mmCIF file of C-alpha atoms and ligand atoms in Angstrom:
data_model
loop_
_atom_site.group_PDB
_atom_site.id
_atom_site.type_symbol
_atom_site.label_atom_id
_atom_site.label_comp_id
_atom_site.label_asym_id
_atom_site.label_seq_id
_atom_site.Cartn_x
_atom_site.Cartn_y
_atom_site.Cartn_z
ATOM 1 C CA UNK L 306 -2.022 23.668 -17.906
ATOM 2 C CA UNK L 307 -2.112 22.957 -14.199
ATOM 3 C CA UNK L 308 0.259 20.505 -12.541
ATOM 4 C CA UNK L 309 -2.402 17.796 -12.229
ATOM 5 C CA UNK L 310 -3.135 17.831 -15.940
ATOM 6 C CA UNK L 311 0.512 17.390 -16.987
ATOM 7 C CA UNK L 312 0.552 13.708 -16.047
ATOM 8 C CA UNK L 313 -1.977 10.909 -16.733
ATOM 9 C CA UNK L 314 -5.200 12.141 -15.046
ATOM 10 C CA UNK L 315 -6.009 8.939 -13.130
ATOM 11 C CA UNK L 316 -2.416 8.615 -11.875
ATOM 12 C CA UNK L 317 -2.335 12.277 -10.861
ATOM 13 C CA UNK L 318 -5.594 11.855 -8.963
ATOM 14 C CA UNK L 319 -4.301 8.759 -7.177
ATOM 15 C CA UNK L 320 -1.070 10.570 -6.236
ATOM 16 C CA UNK L 321 -3.021 13.595 -4.952
ATOM 17 C CA UNK L 322 -5.328 11.338 -2.909
ATOM 18 C CA UNK L 323 -2.382 9.383 -1.487
ATOM 19 C CA UNK L 324 -0.723 12.615 -0.389
ATOM 20 C CA UNK L 325 -3.872 14.117 1.143
ATOM 21 C CA UNK L 326 -4.668 10.877 2.963
ATOM 22 C CA UNK L 327 -1.100 10.234 4.177
ATOM 23 C CA UNK L 328 -0.562 13.814 5.385
ATOM 24 C CA UNK L 329 -3.819 13.751 7.362
ATOM 25 C CA UNK L 330 -2.341 10.953 9.555
ATOM 26 C CA UNK L 331 0.010 11.232 12.515
ATOM 27 C CA UNK L 332 2.795 10.394 12.002
ATOM 28 C CA UNK L 333 2.485 11.489 8.401
ATOM 29 C CA UNK L 334 2.993 8.847 5.747
ATOM 30 C CA UNK L 335 3.102 8.196 2.007
ATOM 31 C CA UNK L 336 2.370 4.792 0.427
ATOM 32 C CA UNK L 337 5.413 2.938 -0.999
ATOM 33 C CA UNK L 338 3.875 2.530 -4.473
ATOM 34 C CA UNK L 339 4.748 6.218 -4.969
ATOM 35 C CA UNK L 340 8.435 5.203 -5.169
ATOM 36 C CA UNK L 341 8.012 3.548 -8.541
ATOM 37 C CA UNK L 342 7.860 6.249 -11.155
ATOM 38 C CA UNK L 343 10.418 5.719 -13.948
ATOM 39 C CA UNK L 344 13.292 7.297 -11.948
ATOM 40 C CA UNK L 345 12.317 5.394 -8.789
ATOM 41 C CA UNK L 346 12.194 2.081 -10.669
ATOM 42 C CA UNK L 347 15.646 2.827 -12.088
ATOM 43 C CA UNK L 348 16.974 3.676 -8.595
ATOM 44 C CA UNK L 349 15.487 0.450 -7.234
ATOM 45 C CA UNK L 350 17.347 -1.508 -9.932
ATOM 46 C CA UNK L 351 20.547 0.192 -8.697
ATOM 47 C CA UNK L 352 19.697 -0.786 -5.085
ATOM 48 C CA UNK L 353 19.507 -4.442 -6.098
ATOM 49 C CA UNK L 354 23.172 -4.237 -7.206
ATOM 50 C CA UNK L 355 24.484 -2.655 -3.975
ATOM 51 C CA UNK L 356 26.898 -4.690 -1.818
ATOM 52 C CA UNK L 357 24.766 -3.963 1.290
ATOM 53 C CA UNK L 358 21.463 -5.053 -0.315
ATOM 54 C CA UNK L 359 21.875 -8.822 0.098
ATOM 55 C CA UNK L 360 18.221 -9.685 -0.690
ATOM 56 C CA UNK L 361 18.486 -9.828 -4.486
ATOM 57 C CA UNK L 362 21.766 -11.774 -4.496
ATOM 58 C CA UNK L 363 20.474 -14.289 -1.932
ATOM 59 C CA UNK L 364 17.244 -14.866 -3.863
ATOM 60 C CA UNK L 365 19.159 -15.210 -7.132
ATOM 61 C CA UNK L 366 21.468 -17.794 -5.519
ATOM 62 C CA UNK L 367 18.405 -19.801 -4.400
ATOM 63 C CA UNK L 368 16.802 -19.676 -7.854
ATOM 64 C CA UNK L 369 20.094 -20.576 -9.570
ATOM 65 C CA UNK L 370 20.371 -23.689 -7.416
ATOM 66 C CA UNK L 371 16.760 -24.748 -7.064
ATOM 67 C CA UNK L 372 14.674 -23.490 -10.005
ATOM 68 C CA UNK L 373 14.199 -27.025 -11.396
ATOM 69 C CA UNK L 374 12.991 -28.345 -8.017
ATOM 70 C CA UNK L 375 10.666 -25.352 -7.562
ATOM 71 C CA UNK L 376 9.123 -25.917 -10.991
ATOM 72 C CA UNK L 377 8.815 -29.673 -10.373
ATOM 73 C CA UNK L 378 6.938 -28.963 -7.117
ATOM 74 C CA UNK L 379 4.623 -26.504 -8.871
ATOM 75 C CA UNK L 380 3.876 -29.060 -11.591
ATOM 76 C CA UNK L 381 3.365 -31.990 -9.204
ATOM 77 C CA UNK L 382 0.194 -34.017 -9.674
ATOM 78 C CA UNK L 383 -0.597 -32.616 -13.112
ATOM 79 C CA UNK L 384 0.468 -33.398 -16.642
ATOM 80 C CA UNK L 385 -0.780 -30.011 -17.872
ATOM 81 C CA UNK L 386 1.413 -27.216 -19.171
ATOM 82 C CA UNK L 387 2.416 -24.676 -16.527
ATOM 83 C CA UNK L 388 1.786 -20.979 -17.083
ATOM 84 C CA UNK L 389 3.651 -18.375 -15.066
ATOM 85 C CA UNK L 390 2.250 -15.110 -13.720
ATOM 86 C CA UNK L 391 4.344 -12.701 -11.667
ATOM 87 C CA UNK L 392 3.173 -9.899 -9.379
ATOM 88 C CA UNK L 393 5.447 -6.851 -9.196
ATOM 89 C CA UNK L 394 7.672 -8.312 -11.898
ATOM 90 C CA UNK L 395 9.908 -5.227 -12.299
ATOM 91 C CA UNK L 396 12.660 -6.001 -14.788
ATOM 92 C CA UNK L 397 12.166 -9.770 -14.187
ATOM 93 C CA UNK L 398 15.882 -10.633 -14.229
ATOM 94 C CA UNK L 399 15.686 -13.344 -11.523
ATOM 95 C CA UNK L 400 12.470 -14.673 -13.036
ATOM 96 C CA UNK L 401 14.432 -15.703 -16.102
ATOM 97 C CA UNK L 402 15.937 -18.522 -14.008
ATOM 98 C CA UNK L 403 12.453 -19.899 -13.254
ATOM 99 C CA UNK L 404 11.266 -19.453 -16.845
ATOM 100 C CA UNK L 405 14.271 -21.370 -18.170
ATOM 101 C CA UNK L 406 13.474 -24.219 -15.771
ATOM 102 C CA UNK L 407 9.876 -24.316 -17.053
ATOM 103 C CA UNK L 408 11.118 -24.312 -20.661
ATOM 104 C CA UNK L 409 13.528 -27.170 -19.854
ATOM 105 C CA UNK L 410 10.544 -29.122 -18.544
ATOM 106 C CA UNK L 411 7.886 -28.409 -21.159
ATOM 107 C CA UNK L 412 9.573 -26.714 -24.127
ATOM 108 C CA UNK L 413 7.619 -23.435 -24.069
ATOM 109 C CA UNK L 414 5.907 -21.222 -21.470
ATOM 110 C CA UNK L 415 3.428 -18.363 -21.364
ATOM 111 C CA UNK L 416 4.633 -15.689 -18.928
ATOM 112 C CA UNK L 417 2.437 -12.811 -17.680
ATOM 113 C CA UNK L 418 4.468 -10.154 -15.809
ATOM 114 C CA UNK L 419 2.302 -7.680 -13.868
ATOM 115 C CA UNK L 420 3.754 -4.361 -12.709
ATOM 116 C CA UNK L 421 2.734 -0.731 -12.180
ATOM 117 C CA UNK L 422 5.875 0.506 -13.953
ATOM 118 C CA UNK L 423 5.413 0.420 -17.731
ATOM 119 C CA UNK L 424 9.113 1.281 -18.194
ATOM 120 C CA UNK L 425 10.179 -1.765 -16.167
ATOM 121 C CA UNK L 426 7.715 -3.981 -18.084
ATOM 122 C CA UNK L 427 8.957 -2.752 -21.450
ATOM 123 C CA UNK L 428 12.548 -3.513 -20.477
ATOM 124 C CA UNK L 429 11.546 -7.004 -19.252
ATOM 125 C CA UNK L 430 9.574 -7.787 -22.411
ATOM 126 C CA UNK L 431 12.362 -6.636 -24.751
ATOM 127 C CA UNK L 432 15.017 -8.629 -22.904
ATOM 128 C CA UNK L 433 12.944 -11.821 -22.657
ATOM 129 C CA UNK L 434 11.948 -11.689 -26.336
ATOM 130 C CA UNK L 435 15.633 -11.296 -27.223
ATOM 131 C CA UNK L 436 17.105 -13.862 -24.831
ATOM 132 C CA UNK L 437 14.414 -16.502 -24.179
ATOM 133 C CA UNK L 438 12.905 -17.860 -27.411
ATOM 134 C CA UNK L 439 10.814 -20.436 -25.500
ATOM 135 C CA UNK L 440 9.003 -17.744 -23.499
ATOM 136 C CA UNK L 441 5.869 -16.012 -24.778
ATOM 137 C CA UNK L 442 5.425 -12.755 -22.816
ATOM 138 C CA UNK L 443 2.051 -11.056 -22.246
ATOM 139 C CA UNK L 444 2.687 -8.049 -19.958
ATOM 140 C CA UNK L 445 -0.042 -6.425 -17.870
ATOM 141 C CA UNK L 446 0.448 -2.886 -16.502
ATOM 142 C CA UNK L 447 -1.508 -2.993 -13.267
ATOM 143 C CA UNK L 448 -1.312 -2.626 -9.514
ATOM 144 C CA UNK L 449 -1.392 -5.759 -7.344
ATOM 145 C CA UNK L 450 -4.985 -5.053 -6.392
ATOM 146 C CA UNK L 451 -6.112 -5.082 -10.042
ATOM 147 C CA UNK L 452 -4.091 -8.164 -10.974
ATOM 148 C CA UNK L 453 -6.557 -10.909 -10.010
ATOM 149 C CA UNK L 454 -8.529 -10.970 -13.297
ATOM 150 C CA UNK L 455 -5.235 -11.402 -15.198
ATOM 151 C CA UNK L 456 -4.325 -14.338 -12.940
ATOM 152 C CA UNK L 457 -7.774 -15.925 -13.351
ATOM 153 C CA UNK L 458 -7.656 -15.486 -17.141
ATOM 154 C CA UNK L 459 -4.685 -17.843 -17.358
ATOM 155 C CA UNK L 460 -6.822 -20.876 -16.560
ATOM 156 C CA UNK L 461 -5.638 -23.863 -14.495
ATOM 157 C CA UNK L 462 -1.974 -24.729 -13.812
ATOM 158 C CA UNK L 463 -0.858 -21.250 -13.061
ATOM 159 C CA UNK L 464 2.235 -20.683 -10.982
ATOM 160 C CA UNK L 465 2.109 -17.327 -9.234
ATOM 161 C CA UNK L 466 5.493 -15.732 -8.497
ATOM 162 C CA UNK L 467 5.778 -13.031 -5.856
ATOM 163 C CA UNK L 468 9.521 -12.564 -5.480
ATOM 164 C CA UNK L 469 11.961 -10.082 -3.954
ATOM 165 C CA UNK L 470 10.272 -9.939 -0.524
ATOM 166 C CA UNK L 471 7.710 -7.541 -1.991
ATOM 167 C CA UNK L 472 5.291 -9.156 0.488
ATOM 168 C CA UNK L 473 7.395 -7.439 3.183
ATOM 169 C CA UNK L 474 6.125 -4.027 2.094
ATOM 170 C CA UNK L 475 2.627 -4.970 3.274
ATOM 171 C CA UNK L 476 1.379 -5.020 6.871
ATOM 172 C CA UNK L 477 0.175 -8.510 7.807
ATOM 173 C CA UNK L 478 -3.527 -7.716 7.275
ATOM 174 C CA UNK L 479 -2.853 -6.294 3.820
ATOM 175 C CA UNK L 480 -0.551 -9.222 2.970
ATOM 176 C CA UNK L 481 -3.366 -11.620 3.910
ATOM 177 C CA UNK L 482 -5.859 -9.643 1.812
ATOM 178 C CA UNK L 483 -3.531 -9.789 -1.210
ATOM 179 C CA UNK L 484 -2.620 -13.483 -0.861
ATOM 180 C CA UNK L 485 -6.292 -14.358 -0.244
ATOM 181 C CA UNK L 486 -7.135 -12.599 -3.513
ATOM 182 C CA UNK L 487 -4.527 -14.736 -5.260
ATOM 183 C CA UNK L 488 -5.891 -17.858 -3.546
ATOM 184 C CA UNK L 489 -9.395 -17.063 -4.823
ATOM 185 C CA UNK L 490 -7.998 -16.644 -8.357
ATOM 186 C CA UNK L 491 -6.358 -20.089 -8.574
ATOM 187 C CA UNK L 492 -7.430 -23.697 -8.081
ATOM 188 C CA UNK L 493 -6.568 -26.002 -5.156
ATOM 189 C CA UNK L 494 -3.034 -27.336 -5.544
ATOM 190 C CA UNK L 495 -1.798 -24.289 -7.505
ATOM 191 C CA UNK L 496 1.625 -23.049 -6.425
ATOM 192 C CA UNK L 497 2.642 -19.676 -5.054
ATOM 193 C CA UNK L 498 6.403 -19.041 -5.120
ATOM 194 C CA UNK L 499 7.082 -16.403 -2.501
ATOM 195 C CA UNK L 500 10.381 -14.616 -1.781
ATOM 196 C CA UNK L 501 10.550 -13.517 1.875
ATOM 197 C CA UNK L 502 13.355 -11.887 3.833
ATOM 198 C CA UNK L 503 14.248 -13.443 7.182
ATOM 199 C CA UNK L 504 14.346 -11.631 10.506
ATOM 200 C CA UNK L 505 17.998 -11.076 11.357
ATOM 201 C CA UNK L 506 20.420 -8.836 13.222
ATOM 202 C CA UNK L 507 19.842 -5.093 12.612
ATOM 203 C CA UNK L 508 23.577 -4.721 11.926
ATOM 204 C CA UNK L 509 22.924 -6.577 8.649
ATOM 205 C CA UNK L 510 19.508 -5.059 7.962
ATOM 206 C CA UNK L 511 20.207 -1.375 8.533
ATOM 207 C CA UNK L 512 23.037 -0.947 5.974
ATOM 208 C CA UNK L 513 20.841 -2.695 3.392
ATOM 209 C CA UNK L 514 18.409 0.227 3.750
ATOM 210 C CA UNK L 515 20.994 2.983 4.318
ATOM 211 C CA UNK L 516 23.859 2.214 1.952
ATOM 212 C CA UNK L 517 27.205 3.993 1.883
ATOM 213 C CA UNK L 518 26.715 5.382 -1.653
ATOM 214 C CA UNK L 519 23.364 6.960 -0.750
ATOM 215 C CA UNK L 520 21.352 5.191 -3.461
ATOM 216 C CA UNK L 521 18.596 4.208 -0.997
ATOM 217 C CA UNK L 522 18.530 7.797 0.276
ATOM 218 C CA UNK L 523 18.066 9.011 -3.319
ATOM 219 C CA UNK L 524 15.316 6.388 -3.833
ATOM 220 C CA UNK L 525 13.471 7.609 -0.722
ATOM 221 C CA UNK L 526 13.900 11.317 -1.530
ATOM 222 C CA UNK L 527 12.731 10.703 -5.115
ATOM 223 C CA UNK L 528 9.200 10.492 -3.726
ATOM 224 C CA UNK L 529 9.347 14.208 -2.941
ATOM 225 C CA UNK L 530 10.774 14.941 -6.386
ATOM 226 C CA UNK L 531 7.815 13.030 -7.855
ATOM 227 C CA UNK L 532 5.341 15.116 -5.819
ATOM 228 C CA UNK L 533 7.082 18.287 -7.033
ATOM 229 C CA UNK L 534 6.893 17.167 -10.657
ATOM 230 C CA UNK L 535 3.405 15.655 -10.695
ATOM 231 C CA UNK L 536 1.559 17.938 -8.264
ATOM 232 C CA UNK L 537 3.688 21.114 -8.471
ATOM 233 C CA UNK L 538 4.654 20.746 -4.774
ATOM 234 C CA UNK L 539 7.621 22.792 -3.514
ATOM 235 C CA UNK L 540 9.523 20.258 -1.397
ATOM 236 C CA UNK L 541 13.110 21.529 -1.041
ATOM 237 C CA UNK L 542 15.096 18.265 -1.117
ATOM 238 C CA UNK L 543 18.002 19.888 0.766
ATOM 239 C CA UNK L 544 15.696 20.242 3.781
ATOM 240 C CA UNK L 545 14.852 16.544 4.068
ATOM 241 C CA UNK L 546 16.970 13.547 4.973
ATOM 242 C CA UNK L 547 16.598 9.802 4.565
ATOM 243 C CA UNK L 548 16.306 7.688 7.716
ATOM 244 C CA UNK L 549 16.196 3.897 8.081
ATOM 245 C CA UNK L 550 15.039 2.579 11.473
ATOM 246 C CA UNK L 551 14.767 -0.973 12.842
ATOM 247 C CA UNK L 552 11.396 -1.507 14.592
ATOM 248 C CA UNK L 553 12.048 -4.594 16.717
ATOM 249 C CA UNK L 554 8.493 -5.110 17.981
ATOM 250 C CA UNK L 555 7.098 -4.896 14.447
ATOM 251 C CA UNK L 556 10.058 -6.899 13.042
ATOM 252 C CA UNK L 557 10.515 -4.425 10.235
ATOM 253 C CA UNK L 558 12.828 -1.830 8.760
ATOM 254 C CA UNK L 559 11.038 1.484 8.373
ATOM 255 C CA UNK L 560 12.083 4.196 5.950
ATOM 256 C CA UNK L 561 11.265 7.785 6.822
ATOM 257 C CA UNK L 562 11.951 11.242 5.439
ATOM 258 C CA UNK L 563 12.897 13.685 8.174
ATOM 259 C CA UNK L 564 12.374 17.421 7.938
ATOM 260 C CA UNK L 565 15.700 19.036 8.956
ATOM 261 C CA UNK L 566 14.081 22.451 9.595
ATOM 262 C CA UNK L 567 10.657 23.877 10.440
ATOM 263 C CA UNK L 568 8.997 24.503 7.069
ATOM 264 C CA UNK L 569 5.807 24.838 5.050
ATOM 265 C CA UNK L 570 5.258 22.765 1.933
ATOM 266 C CA UNK L 571 2.778 24.016 -0.653
ATOM 267 C CA UNK L 572 0.957 21.774 -3.142
ATOM 268 C CA UNK L 573 -0.786 24.147 -5.588
ATOM 269 C CA UNK L 574 -2.419 21.380 -7.672
ATOM 270 C CA UNK L 575 -4.663 20.569 -4.718
ATOM 271 C CA UNK L 576 -4.628 24.027 -3.123
ATOM 272 C CA UNK L 577 -3.173 22.841 0.193
ATOM 273 C CA UNK L 578 -0.122 23.570 2.334
ATOM 274 C CA UNK L 579 1.304 21.564 5.245
ATOM 275 C CA UNK L 580 3.576 22.626 8.099
ATOM 276 C CA UNK L 581 6.422 20.292 9.156
ATOM 277 C CA UNK L 582 8.341 20.866 12.370
ATOM 278 C CA UNK L 583 12.108 20.256 12.575
ATOM 279 C CA UNK L 584 12.663 16.508 13.144
ATOM 280 C CA UNK L 585 9.136 15.582 12.007
ATOM 281 C CA UNK L 586 9.052 12.527 9.767
ATOM 282 C CA UNK L 587 7.053 11.096 6.875
ATOM 283 C CA UNK L 588 6.878 7.278 7.008
ATOM 284 C CA UNK L 589 7.406 6.083 3.432
ATOM 285 C CA UNK L 590 7.922 2.306 3.708
ATOM 286 C CA UNK L 591 7.942 -0.719 6.014
ATOM 287 C CA UNK L 592 9.953 -3.766 5.038
ATOM 288 C CA UNK L 593 8.879 -6.703 7.188
ATOM 289 C CA UNK L 594 11.351 -9.449 8.115
ATOM 290 C CA UNK L 595 9.826 -12.841 8.843
ATOM 291 C CA UNK L 596 10.179 -15.681 11.280
ATOM 292 C CA UNK L 597 8.916 -19.014 9.987
ATOM 293 C CA UNK L 598 5.909 -18.899 12.357
ATOM 294 C CA UNK L 599 4.808 -15.451 11.282
ATOM 295 C CA UNK L 600 4.986 -16.247 7.563
ATOM 296 C CA UNK L 601 3.127 -19.532 8.077
ATOM 297 C CA UNK L 602 0.407 -17.601 9.925
ATOM 298 C CA UNK L 603 0.012 -15.264 6.920
ATOM 299 C CA UNK L 604 -0.006 -18.144 4.420
ATOM 300 C CA UNK L 605 -2.525 -20.245 6.373
ATOM 301 C CA UNK L 606 -4.842 -17.269 6.909
ATOM 302 C CA UNK L 607 -4.767 -16.699 3.130
ATOM 303 C CA UNK L 608 -5.575 -20.279 2.098
ATOM 304 C CA UNK L 609 -2.041 -21.508 1.315
ATOM 305 C CA UNK L 610 0.190 -24.101 3.023
ATOM 306 C CA UNK L 611 3.969 -24.097 2.925
ATOM 307 C CA UNK L 612 5.150 -27.096 0.877
ATOM 308 C CA UNK L 613 8.894 -26.417 0.911
ATOM 309 C CA UNK L 614 11.430 -23.735 1.746
ATOM 310 C CA UNK L 615 14.637 -23.036 -0.181
ATOM 311 C CA UNK L 616 17.344 -20.937 1.505
ATOM 312 C CA UNK L 617 20.666 -19.391 0.444
ATOM 313 C CA UNK L 618 23.951 -20.675 1.917
ATOM 314 C CA UNK L 619 24.194 -17.774 4.405
ATOM 315 C CA UNK L 620 20.543 -18.360 5.479
ATOM 316 C CA UNK L 621 19.544 -14.758 4.902
ATOM 317 C CA UNK L 622 16.512 -15.223 2.636
ATOM 318 C CA UNK L 623 13.816 -17.795 1.834
ATOM 319 C CA UNK L 624 11.977 -18.788 -1.307
ATOM 320 C CA UNK L 625 8.848 -20.596 -0.150
ATOM 321 C CA UNK L 626 6.702 -22.823 -2.365
ATOM 322 C CA UNK L 627 3.167 -22.775 -0.939
ATOM 323 C CA UNK L 628 0.178 -24.650 -2.336
ATOM 324 C CA UNK L 629 -3.419 -23.476 -2.495
ATOM 325 C CA UNK L 630 -5.356 -25.491 0.076
ATOM 326 C CA UNK L 631 -8.454 -27.451 -0.924
ATOM 327 C CA UNK L 632 -11.574 -25.346 -0.255
HETATM 328 C C1 AVI J 1151 10.603 -3.797 -3.231
HETATM 329 N N1 AVI J 1151 10.915 -4.009 -1.825
HETATM 330 C C2 AVI J 1151 10.853 -5.446 -1.503
HETATM 331 C C3 AVI J 1151 12.168 -3.389 -1.381
HETATM 332 C C4 AVI J 1151 12.432 -3.740 0.102
HETATM 333 O O1 AVI J 1151 13.518 -4.242 0.380
HETATM 334 O O2 AVI J 1151 11.548 -3.528 0.927
HETATM 335 C C5 AVI J 1151 12.106 -1.884 -1.563
HETATM 336 C C6 AVI J 1151 13.307 -1.183 -0.982
HETATM 337 N N2 AVI J 1151 13.262 -0.188 -0.157
HETATM 338 C C7 AVI J 1151 14.473 0.190 0.146
HETATM 339 N N3 AVI J 1151 15.326 -0.582 -0.452
HETATM 340 C C8 AVI J 1151 14.613 -1.453 -1.213
#
């Protein structure tokens, strides 16, 4: 059996295409969705617990304090039952705070978590079924791009959650394309609850993406391990190092993998080899950090208007409730 055939054929093809496309660019790049195989999803869960990675704690603090207000805003102007759909749900631990607030308000709720990681979805479903009797869970294993039919299928009074500053992993044009797709899938007045990380001093940002225990480094390097496993590539992980860089003009943290020596990498499943010079990098992720103006520009261009912003006590992170504008 060749390396391509050992994993799900459509996933293997997508991974091979992502690699071929990303390595044909200069600087070379890989798309961040490649992080989230089962090991990568597990490493990301560990990142969310790191002392340096303030994002998850700040967002949790906001939801702990304001979930009832957020739900009340989303339900405003309608007596109908709210339904909750979440893009990139992961293990959905913070979402539980929102779901409980919906259950307090209306007794029961239908929740549709959408994620590419089936392992993360399974964990979320098992935990919610155990811990939240008022929540009916209907998981959908899908990428963001394929999620719109699932959102539309929920009918009116959907609340769309997009938490964790996942929006930050998109360039502005792609963020607008995604949010516009959501806007087209809901009715005027429907609420989008968006977690977004604020622009701040790099002395706070950089450790969040280059932690002392090396968990983020392992998360970044896991991409190469995935390419070795799924495409039979021969990346030697000892010859690559994790780098986190603050790009001030782009207002984003960038993650790169840097080749520490001159080397060839062979990928037998697609019959190709690539040369990397010493110091050459592969750009694996951008994590955009927002000013209020920039985020409003993205929301408005997508058909949403900011209704209210909730912030943690240290003012590191925002949860924005935005409403679908009338057409
Ligand atoms: C999922 N995403 C919002 C995370 C972020 O902060 O950009 C992914 C991550 N990358 C490194 N650490 C966490």
